[in-house]
């Protein structure tokens, strides 16, 4: 089917939903189509626990938030962008409150501010430990009332249509009918999140396979800093617990990391101990596990806070752990680091502008310069909010000059339905295992080179599959995931130093001159 809209938003996380809302209010006479690969609820945003960082009271100030962000980013943040984004944090948070998000307050009615690794003061607004869920539900409730927003769930973007570096829309697979639609738009906005599913162990939901980054790369956009993949230190370790995060806010409330014999260890690694920046804590746990041969370490809150405090601050974590017979009010929680956040992505301005005309990228899929080589905790929901606001402001000013052009229908050629789904699942599993073992928290030149060699073999097989078999969501995801994995390895190989979340045992020192890595499709 040929579909014509004014603005095509791909993604229903905090950035896509907020953008739709802002656009709808700023230009109510324009049509907005928002598509989501799964249901509207399913996104990384939905699972966010800790909250949103914002200067909120007199104990804090903008300069402190900026310095914490720059320190975590380890020399690679763009300070101008950092200042612009953090400065508007309180305003963007107030907008969420006006929409109906009920951030947790303490007994005297003040907002209860949490603390996470790398923050020098308490500044994180949260809805207990279910902040993301509350934000997503509130945004959706507001969007449902608006006439000019059309929503399509289980529609998966396959590719952008770009000619001479101008984007005219996208090919989108409607999963139920298996039809590929041709959606023309004045502007196409990627709000597709990160690419965590390139790793075997991750905190993200299954749909996060780097689709936006891969589509933008194929279209000719510049990609940057993919090697900076942030591992969250504390993911629940249990054979049946899939990707469940134990929020860093728990360490902010006094929880301590211990080895399985009960010894604390973070003081050996950093003066901020358990609340050091995330890259340092994850590497410390990795080092402890390699030394001891154990499968996990413990996060102990039970010894430091009473049961009522734990249950009221962390109801989501408490309930989830109970499902696995772990009572966090009485015993320590087994945890391991897991892939969590892509600090790199498609090079974009604070307003989502990319090198490709009429293509915008916001949220985790973008690389704006806010996070540098390691994101400060709880700065990501904020980046999504600011990106959406700025992008909407830009788009609403001058969209009359945008070119709209219909483009050819999708050609299925002689593609046949696949009879061997196992080829897809096998490749998927192999790539994720390879990335975990060879391109994980601690890297080396030889492991990276081995990984690249293997990725080339996967790419050939996946390419054959893509061009010869009928498109389905799993295949789209596998193709994107393998592309982003390969780009990440190439970025990692080009960095001859250890910085932020990129740690290479063959290049332990930091180079004096901090530089971003860039990668672009050769033409
Ligand atoms: P997402 O929320 O990831 O949404 C991506 C959307 O794109 C989804 O709707 C998906 O369906 C859609 N999509 C993807 N590909 C396609 C396609 N091909 N076609 C159609 N649709 C597509 N950050 C914080 O600041 N504070 C926190 O407390 C925090 N906690 C976190 C806890 C967890 C468990 C996780 C996983 C992340 C957490 N983060 C946190 C990070 C933060 O949640 C994410 O970085 C942020 O929500 C990303 O928002 P987004 O809008 O860019 O993308
Ligand atoms: C957490 O709650 O620990 C996650 C916060 C984040 O990723 O910013």
XYZ file of C-alpha atoms and ligand atoms in Angstrom:
584
model
C 0.000 0.000 0.000
C 1.165 3.546 -0.689
C 0.701 5.761 2.354
C 1.251 9.503 2.484
C 1.798 11.372 5.707
C 3.476 14.600 6.786
C 5.697 13.228 9.544
C 6.700 9.604 9.944
C 7.958 8.792 13.449
C 9.561 5.374 13.844
C 9.552 4.282 17.504
C 7.339 4.577 20.570
C 9.850 5.114 23.377
C 10.178 8.387 25.265
C 11.625 10.201 22.252
C 9.077 9.040 19.634
C 6.032 9.534 21.864
C 7.164 12.959 23.129
C 7.927 14.094 19.587
C 4.459 13.080 18.405
C 2.891 15.057 21.253
C 4.927 18.214 20.665
C 4.408 18.115 16.892
C 0.713 17.547 17.265
C 0.378 20.624 19.445
C 2.681 22.858 17.384
C 1.256 21.985 13.969
C -2.207 20.492 14.454
C -3.039 20.663 10.748
C -0.273 18.207 9.820
C -0.617 14.427 9.779
C 1.666 12.397 12.034
C 2.103 8.662 11.648
C 3.837 6.905 14.533
C 4.838 3.280 14.038
C 6.168 0.788 16.526
C 7.739 -2.607 15.933
C 5.797 -4.247 18.743
C 3.018 -2.847 20.905
C 3.278 0.817 21.845
C 4.358 -0.134 25.352
C 7.347 -2.253 24.374
C 10.529 -0.181 24.426
C 13.592 0.319 26.612
C 11.844 3.361 27.996
C 9.117 1.197 29.495
C 11.665 -0.687 31.631
C 13.563 2.373 32.909
C 13.836 2.218 36.666
C 16.181 4.839 38.165
C 14.618 7.991 36.696
C 15.483 11.318 35.070
C 18.415 13.474 36.123
C 17.609 17.157 36.572
C 18.790 19.930 38.862
C 15.843 20.285 41.196
C 16.703 21.966 44.501
C 19.143 24.337 46.187
C 21.638 21.588 47.080
C 22.375 21.261 43.391
C 23.180 23.494 40.442
C 23.584 23.220 36.682
C 27.372 23.428 36.883
C 27.520 20.343 39.137
C 25.299 18.339 36.769
C 27.481 19.423 33.839
C 30.706 18.474 35.607
C 29.361 15.029 36.593
C 28.321 14.425 32.970
C 31.698 15.531 31.602
C 33.638 13.412 34.110
C 31.606 10.296 33.283
C 32.019 11.004 29.537
C 35.817 10.843 30.009
C 36.943 13.586 27.640
C 34.558 12.992 24.750
C 31.384 14.891 25.631
C 30.596 17.924 23.517
C 30.391 20.525 26.275
C 28.198 22.904 24.274
C 25.625 20.150 23.765
C 25.913 19.025 27.378
C 25.124 22.546 28.569
C 22.202 22.988 26.170
C 20.587 19.688 27.127
C 21.093 19.823 30.887
C 19.988 23.446 31.118
C 16.499 22.579 29.909
C 16.120 19.459 32.073
C 13.885 21.065 34.752
C 11.568 22.526 32.091
C 11.203 19.209 30.253
C 10.562 17.396 33.537
C 7.914 19.961 34.495
C 6.193 19.250 31.166
C 6.018 15.561 32.084
C 4.534 16.485 35.446
C 1.939 18.654 33.679
C 1.047 15.709 31.446
C 0.363 13.618 34.528
C 3.557 11.788 35.564
C 3.465 11.486 39.349
C 7.073 11.463 40.461
C 7.578 9.992 43.928
C 7.414 12.458 46.810
C 8.620 12.034 50.388
C 6.669 12.512 53.641
C 6.807 16.338 53.475
C 5.566 16.465 49.909
C 8.925 17.249 48.263
C 10.032 15.217 45.275
C 12.200 12.344 46.464
C 15.487 12.603 44.613
C 17.526 9.468 43.952
C 21.271 9.117 43.468
C 23.172 6.924 41.054
C 26.781 6.257 40.045
C 28.775 9.333 39.003
C 26.301 11.877 40.450
C 27.772 14.131 43.127
C 24.347 14.939 44.606
C 20.809 13.575 44.695
C 19.057 14.776 41.522
C 17.096 11.905 40.002
C 13.323 12.201 39.811
C 11.661 8.821 39.725
C 8.393 6.982 40.099
C 9.609 4.442 42.640
C 11.571 1.949 40.533
C 9.061 1.984 37.638
C 9.747 5.396 36.157
C 9.709 4.329 32.509
C 6.413 2.501 32.764
C 4.753 5.520 34.292
C 6.144 7.913 31.664
C 5.165 5.716 28.717
C 1.622 5.166 29.994
C 1.161 8.891 30.599
C 2.467 9.866 27.157
C 0.264 7.266 25.449
C -2.791 8.467 27.376
C -2.170 12.006 26.140
C -1.514 10.929 22.567
C -4.668 8.847 22.282
C -6.739 12.047 22.551
C -5.167 13.717 19.531
C -6.806 13.562 16.119
C -3.814 14.208 13.926
C -1.721 11.309 15.283
C -2.224 7.923 13.695
C -0.643 4.946 15.430
C 0.352 1.633 13.895
C 1.606 -1.180 16.114
C 3.638 -4.183 14.912
C 4.790 -2.258 11.887
C 8.505 -2.739 11.351
C 10.556 -0.268 9.300
C 12.732 -2.208 6.867
C 14.617 0.500 5.024
C 14.627 4.225 4.341
C 14.126 5.567 0.872
C 16.982 8.010 0.282
C 18.103 9.477 -3.037
C 20.977 11.943 -3.351
C 21.082 12.296 0.418
C 17.404 13.303 0.654
C 15.035 11.055 2.593
C 11.525 10.582 1.206
C 10.164 8.022 3.676
C 10.499 4.351 4.440
C 9.496 0.834 3.495
C 7.590 -0.655 6.410
C 6.528 -4.250 7.011
C 3.040 -4.750 8.469
C 3.685 -7.923 10.396
C 0.155 -9.268 10.472
C -0.495 -9.046 6.716
C 3.177 -9.441 5.720
C 2.660 -6.513 3.360
C 5.435 -3.975 2.818
C 4.086 -0.422 2.707
C 5.631 2.463 0.993
C 5.311 5.444 3.374
C 6.086 8.882 1.974
C 6.680 11.727 4.422
C 7.945 15.295 4.532
C 10.237 14.222 7.334
C 11.161 10.802 8.711
C 12.292 10.600 12.299
C 14.152 7.614 13.704
C 13.436 7.143 17.413
C 14.372 3.478 17.357
C 16.567 3.199 20.481
C 19.891 1.399 20.797
C 21.211 -1.972 19.674
C 21.591 -4.022 22.844
C 20.521 -7.279 21.258
C 23.924 -7.528 19.623
C 24.990 -8.889 23.033
C 23.955 -12.151 24.645
C 23.299 -10.649 28.073
C 21.444 -7.358 28.050
C 18.988 -5.350 30.097
C 16.995 -4.302 27.000
C 13.840 -5.860 25.546
C 14.196 -8.169 22.517
C 13.186 -5.563 19.929
C 16.276 -3.395 20.432
C 18.334 -4.576 17.459
C 19.943 -1.403 16.127
C 17.444 -1.006 13.259
C 17.620 2.787 13.124
C 21.416 2.912 13.230
C 21.690 0.264 10.496
C 19.046 1.931 8.281
C 20.732 5.320 8.614
C 24.148 3.819 7.846
C 22.834 2.101 4.727
C 21.307 5.406 3.648
C 24.683 7.154 3.931
C 24.484 8.881 7.332
C 27.552 9.304 9.529
C 27.770 6.958 12.523
C 29.949 7.706 15.543
C 31.398 6.204 18.746
C 29.724 2.799 18.507
C 32.602 1.211 20.435
C 31.346 2.908 23.589
C 28.839 0.328 24.738
C 27.802 0.785 28.320
C 27.438 -2.312 30.517
C 25.178 -1.893 33.519
C 26.868 -3.393 36.596
C 23.838 -5.064 38.109
C 21.555 -7.319 36.093
C 19.816 -10.077 38.064
C 21.697 -13.390 37.776
C 19.227 -16.240 37.561
C 18.771 -18.892 34.851
C 15.126 -17.923 34.298
C 15.323 -14.167 34.820
C 15.538 -12.666 31.373
C 17.293 -9.306 31.281
C 16.061 -7.939 34.590
C 17.867 -4.837 35.777
C 18.539 -4.081 39.440
C 18.519 -0.305 39.517
C 21.647 1.640 40.389
C 19.430 3.731 42.645
C 19.679 0.827 45.083
C 23.378 1.585 45.530
C 22.327 5.231 45.889
C 20.229 4.108 48.869
C 23.178 2.288 50.461
C 23.360 -1.172 48.831
C 26.898 -2.562 48.613
C 28.555 -4.941 46.145
C 30.213 -7.994 47.684
C 31.874 -11.145 46.392
C 30.120 -14.403 47.155
C 32.121 -14.803 50.367
C 30.715 -11.475 51.545
C 33.830 -9.304 51.014
C 33.358 -5.742 49.752
C 35.640 -4.853 46.847
C 34.794 -1.511 45.222
C 37.174 0.477 47.460
C 40.064 -1.212 45.601
C 38.896 0.338 42.337
C 37.668 3.896 42.884
C 37.345 6.505 45.643
C 33.571 6.736 44.954
C 33.418 2.977 45.642
C 30.005 1.481 44.786
C 28.840 4.769 43.310
C 31.739 5.206 40.894
C 30.819 5.785 37.221
C 29.232 2.755 35.605
C 32.129 1.707 33.365
C 34.403 1.461 36.403
C 31.957 -0.585 38.482
C 31.228 -2.991 35.595
C 34.932 -3.525 34.943
C 35.583 -4.054 38.642
C 32.913 -6.777 38.799
C 34.291 -8.345 35.619
C 37.798 -8.389 37.151
C 36.538 -9.896 40.427
C 34.633 -12.632 38.557
C 37.626 -13.458 36.361
C 39.831 -13.694 39.471
C 37.454 -15.812 41.566
C 35.948 -17.899 38.755
C 32.507 -17.229 40.262
C 29.445 -16.647 38.091
C 28.115 -13.587 39.932
C 28.662 -11.130 42.757
C 26.148 -9.969 45.338
C 24.342 -6.673 45.748
C 23.397 -6.364 49.401
C 20.651 -3.952 50.463
C 19.158 -6.188 53.171
C 22.060 -5.517 55.575
C 21.710 -1.737 55.291
C 18.026 -0.842 55.018
C 14.972 -2.128 56.792
C 12.298 -4.103 55.019
C 9.755 -1.250 54.860
C 12.294 1.112 53.267
C 13.289 -1.482 50.668
C 9.722 -2.371 49.766
C 8.587 1.228 49.447
C 11.583 2.372 47.371
C 11.971 -0.687 45.158
C 8.567 -2.390 44.851
C 9.233 -3.549 41.277
C 12.595 -5.117 42.053
C 11.240 -6.638 45.272
C 8.323 -8.316 43.471
C 10.392 -9.501 40.536
C 13.092 -11.055 42.733
C 10.449 -12.799 44.847
C 9.294 -14.555 41.661
C 12.713 -16.220 41.734
C 12.566 -16.934 45.477
C 14.973 -14.129 46.331
C 13.713 -11.973 49.175
C 15.782 -8.803 48.840
C 14.735 -7.627 52.311
C 16.481 -10.667 53.803
C 19.254 -11.759 51.458
C 21.739 -10.350 48.926
C 20.874 -10.326 45.213
C 23.077 -12.252 42.738
C 24.064 -9.861 39.923
C 26.245 -9.663 36.814
C 27.028 -6.816 34.403
C 25.011 -6.782 31.163
C 24.971 -4.656 27.996
C 22.726 -1.683 28.633
C 23.190 1.391 26.483
C 24.697 2.512 23.184
C 26.598 5.762 23.828
C 27.272 6.090 20.095
C 24.823 6.161 17.203
C 23.841 8.259 14.211
C 25.552 11.659 14.260
C 22.769 14.160 14.928
C 22.257 17.618 16.303
C 20.357 18.262 19.510
C 17.294 18.682 17.228
C 17.900 15.384 15.437
C 19.260 16.906 12.217
C 21.482 14.478 10.306
C 23.558 14.765 7.174
C 20.619 13.405 5.198
C 17.993 16.005 4.375
C 14.575 15.280 5.921
C 15.984 12.455 8.078
C 16.111 13.105 11.824
C 17.389 10.879 14.613
C 16.560 11.361 18.296
C 16.949 9.427 21.563
C 19.342 6.546 22.077
C 19.781 5.956 18.323
C 21.438 9.371 18.010
C 24.953 10.415 18.918
C 24.596 14.066 19.913
C 27.749 14.430 22.013
C 25.943 14.376 25.380
C 27.358 11.098 26.631
C 30.917 11.034 25.292
C 32.532 7.693 26.041
C 30.299 6.810 28.989
C 26.777 8.020 29.748
C 26.027 9.426 33.169
C 23.171 7.466 34.734
C 19.659 8.821 34.109
C 20.786 11.295 31.453
C 19.236 9.200 28.711
C 15.513 9.668 29.288
C 16.409 13.331 29.510
C 18.178 13.272 26.139
C 15.069 11.661 24.621
C 12.821 14.390 26.022
C 15.073 17.242 24.908
C 15.674 15.700 21.463
C 11.908 15.409 20.932
C 11.251 18.975 22.038
C 14.040 20.463 19.920
C 13.190 18.360 16.876
C 9.523 19.365 17.056
C 10.455 23.041 17.426
C 12.677 22.809 14.370
C 10.215 20.866 12.225
C 7.315 23.132 13.063
C 9.138 26.233 11.823
C 9.771 25.495 8.215
C 8.379 22.309 6.787
C 6.915 23.941 3.683
C 10.234 23.586 1.863
C 10.410 19.836 2.508
C 10.336 17.804 -0.644
C 7.720 15.086 -0.936
C 8.218 12.545 -3.661
C 6.643 9.158 -4.166
C 9.072 6.300 -4.580
C 8.973 2.851 -6.171
C 7.000 0.061 -4.553
C 8.903 -2.678 -2.761
C 10.123 -5.339 -5.192
C 9.898 -8.829 -3.775
C 11.337 -10.276 -6.993
C 11.617 -14.025 -6.789
C 11.942 -14.134 -3.001
C 10.345 -17.219 -1.449
C 9.221 -17.842 2.140
C 11.997 -19.262 4.272
C 11.577 -22.880 5.300
C 14.576 -22.755 7.606
C 13.985 -20.331 10.449
C 16.832 -22.120 12.184
C 19.343 -20.325 9.936
C 18.181 -17.015 11.385
C 18.145 -18.136 15.012
C 21.531 -19.828 14.695
C 23.178 -16.728 13.195
C 21.511 -14.522 15.785
C 22.765 -16.675 18.683
C 26.272 -16.972 17.276
C 26.647 -13.223 16.751
C 25.414 -12.377 20.233
C 27.733 -14.945 21.835
C 30.650 -13.681 19.737
C 29.992 -10.083 20.773
C 29.684 -11.032 24.431
C 32.929 -13.015 24.504
C 35.144 -11.070 22.099
C 33.767 -7.524 22.157
C 32.521 -7.226 25.749
C 33.677 -5.266 28.788
C 37.390 -6.034 28.337
C 38.656 -6.196 24.754
C 41.950 -7.024 23.035
C 43.223 -6.441 19.509
C 43.361 -10.143 18.706
C 39.828 -10.859 19.958
C 38.484 -7.865 18.018
C 40.220 -9.019 14.828
C 38.857 -12.540 15.270
C 35.400 -11.137 15.818
C 35.582 -9.046 12.637
C 36.666 -12.042 10.566
C 33.702 -14.059 11.793
C 31.306 -11.161 11.281
C 32.300 -11.029 7.611
C 31.245 -14.661 7.215
C 27.908 -14.028 8.956
C 27.295 -10.940 6.824
C 27.668 -12.922 3.609
C 25.195 -15.571 4.728
C 22.687 -13.037 6.052
C 22.909 -10.989 2.862
C 22.113 -14.061 0.794
C 19.122 -14.766 3.002
C 17.877 -11.182 2.850
C 17.891 -11.001 -0.937
C 16.471 -14.451 -1.601
C 13.811 -15.011 1.043
C 10.639 -13.175 1.953
C 11.150 -10.347 4.405
C 10.075 -11.038 7.968
C 10.783 -9.190 11.183
C 13.420 -11.638 12.471
C 15.365 -11.376 9.261
C 15.206 -7.573 9.284
C 16.487 -7.566 12.848
C 19.244 -10.077 12.188
C 20.485 -8.089 9.215
C 20.570 -4.868 11.244
C 22.080 -6.471 14.289
C 24.920 -7.999 12.285
C 25.578 -4.676 10.554
C 25.744 -2.713 13.817
C 27.928 -5.410 15.418
C 30.371 -5.179 12.525
C 30.454 -1.368 12.667
C 31.015 -1.476 16.413
C 33.992 -3.821 16.005
C 35.469 -1.603 13.321
C 35.108 1.467 15.562
C 36.678 -0.483 18.440
C 39.629 -1.578 16.292
C 40.266 2.006 15.257
C 40.586 3.159 18.879
C 44.106 2.558 20.145
C 43.467 3.522 23.750
C 41.233 2.722 26.705
C 38.657 5.365 27.484
C 35.238 5.326 29.138
C 33.373 2.154 28.301
C 35.975 1.046 25.732
C 38.731 -0.897 27.507
C 41.418 -2.661 25.470
C 44.083 -4.590 27.368
C 46.594 -3.946 24.553
C 46.158 -0.165 24.807
C 45.689 0.598 28.471
C 46.590 4.279 28.330
C 44.359 7.111 27.294
C 45.608 9.114 24.311
C 46.264 12.755 25.055
C 44.008 13.948 22.270
C 40.441 12.744 22.763
C 38.740 12.048 19.442
C 35.417 10.634 18.315
C 35.371 7.686 15.940
C 33.348 8.052 12.747
C 32.202 5.528 10.202
C 30.311 6.015 6.961
C 29.218 3.701 4.192
C 31.683 3.729 1.271
C 29.983 4.604 -2.015
P 13.307 3.135 23.121
O 12.628 3.468 24.370
O 14.244 1.993 23.142
O 12.210 2.853 22.014
C 12.552 2.380 20.737
C 11.290 2.234 19.920
O 11.631 2.037 18.561
C 10.410 1.061 20.313
O 9.080 1.479 20.301
C 10.610 0.064 19.171
O 9.476 -0.740 18.927
C 10.842 1.007 18.020
N 11.557 0.410 16.900
C 12.833 -0.043 16.862
N 13.119 -0.502 15.636
C 12.009 -0.346 14.884
C 11.670 -0.642 13.550
N 12.521 -1.225 12.698
N 10.420 -0.347 13.110
C 9.490 0.197 13.947
N 9.773 0.521 15.223
C 11.013 0.238 15.681
N 17.747 5.763 31.193
C 17.572 6.762 32.083
O 17.814 7.932 31.775
N 17.090 6.480 33.335
C 16.793 5.207 33.737
O 16.350 4.998 34.848
C 17.004 4.150 32.825
N 16.756 2.870 33.179
C 16.836 1.886 32.235
C 16.477 0.577 32.578
C 16.453 -0.409 31.613
C 16.066 -1.805 31.980
C 16.831 -0.103 30.283
C 16.797 -1.157 29.223
C 17.236 1.183 29.942
C 17.250 2.180 30.907
N 17.628 3.485 30.598
C 17.464 4.477 31.524
C 17.974 3.855 29.234
C 16.751 4.479 28.570
O 15.605 3.805 29.001
C 16.818 4.421 27.059
O 18.035 4.882 26.602
C 15.720 5.311 26.469
O 14.489 4.954 27.025
C 15.691 5.199 24.970
O 14.527 5.843 24.508
P 14.243 5.907 22.950
O 12.974 6.634 22.794
O 15.435 6.413 22.248
O 14.103 4.366 22.504
C 19.153 2.213 36.596
O 18.067 2.419 37.128
O 20.108 1.709 37.186
C 19.338 2.586 35.174
C 19.574 4.022 35.057
C 20.137 4.371 33.710
O 20.425 3.514 32.891
O 20.311 5.564 33.475
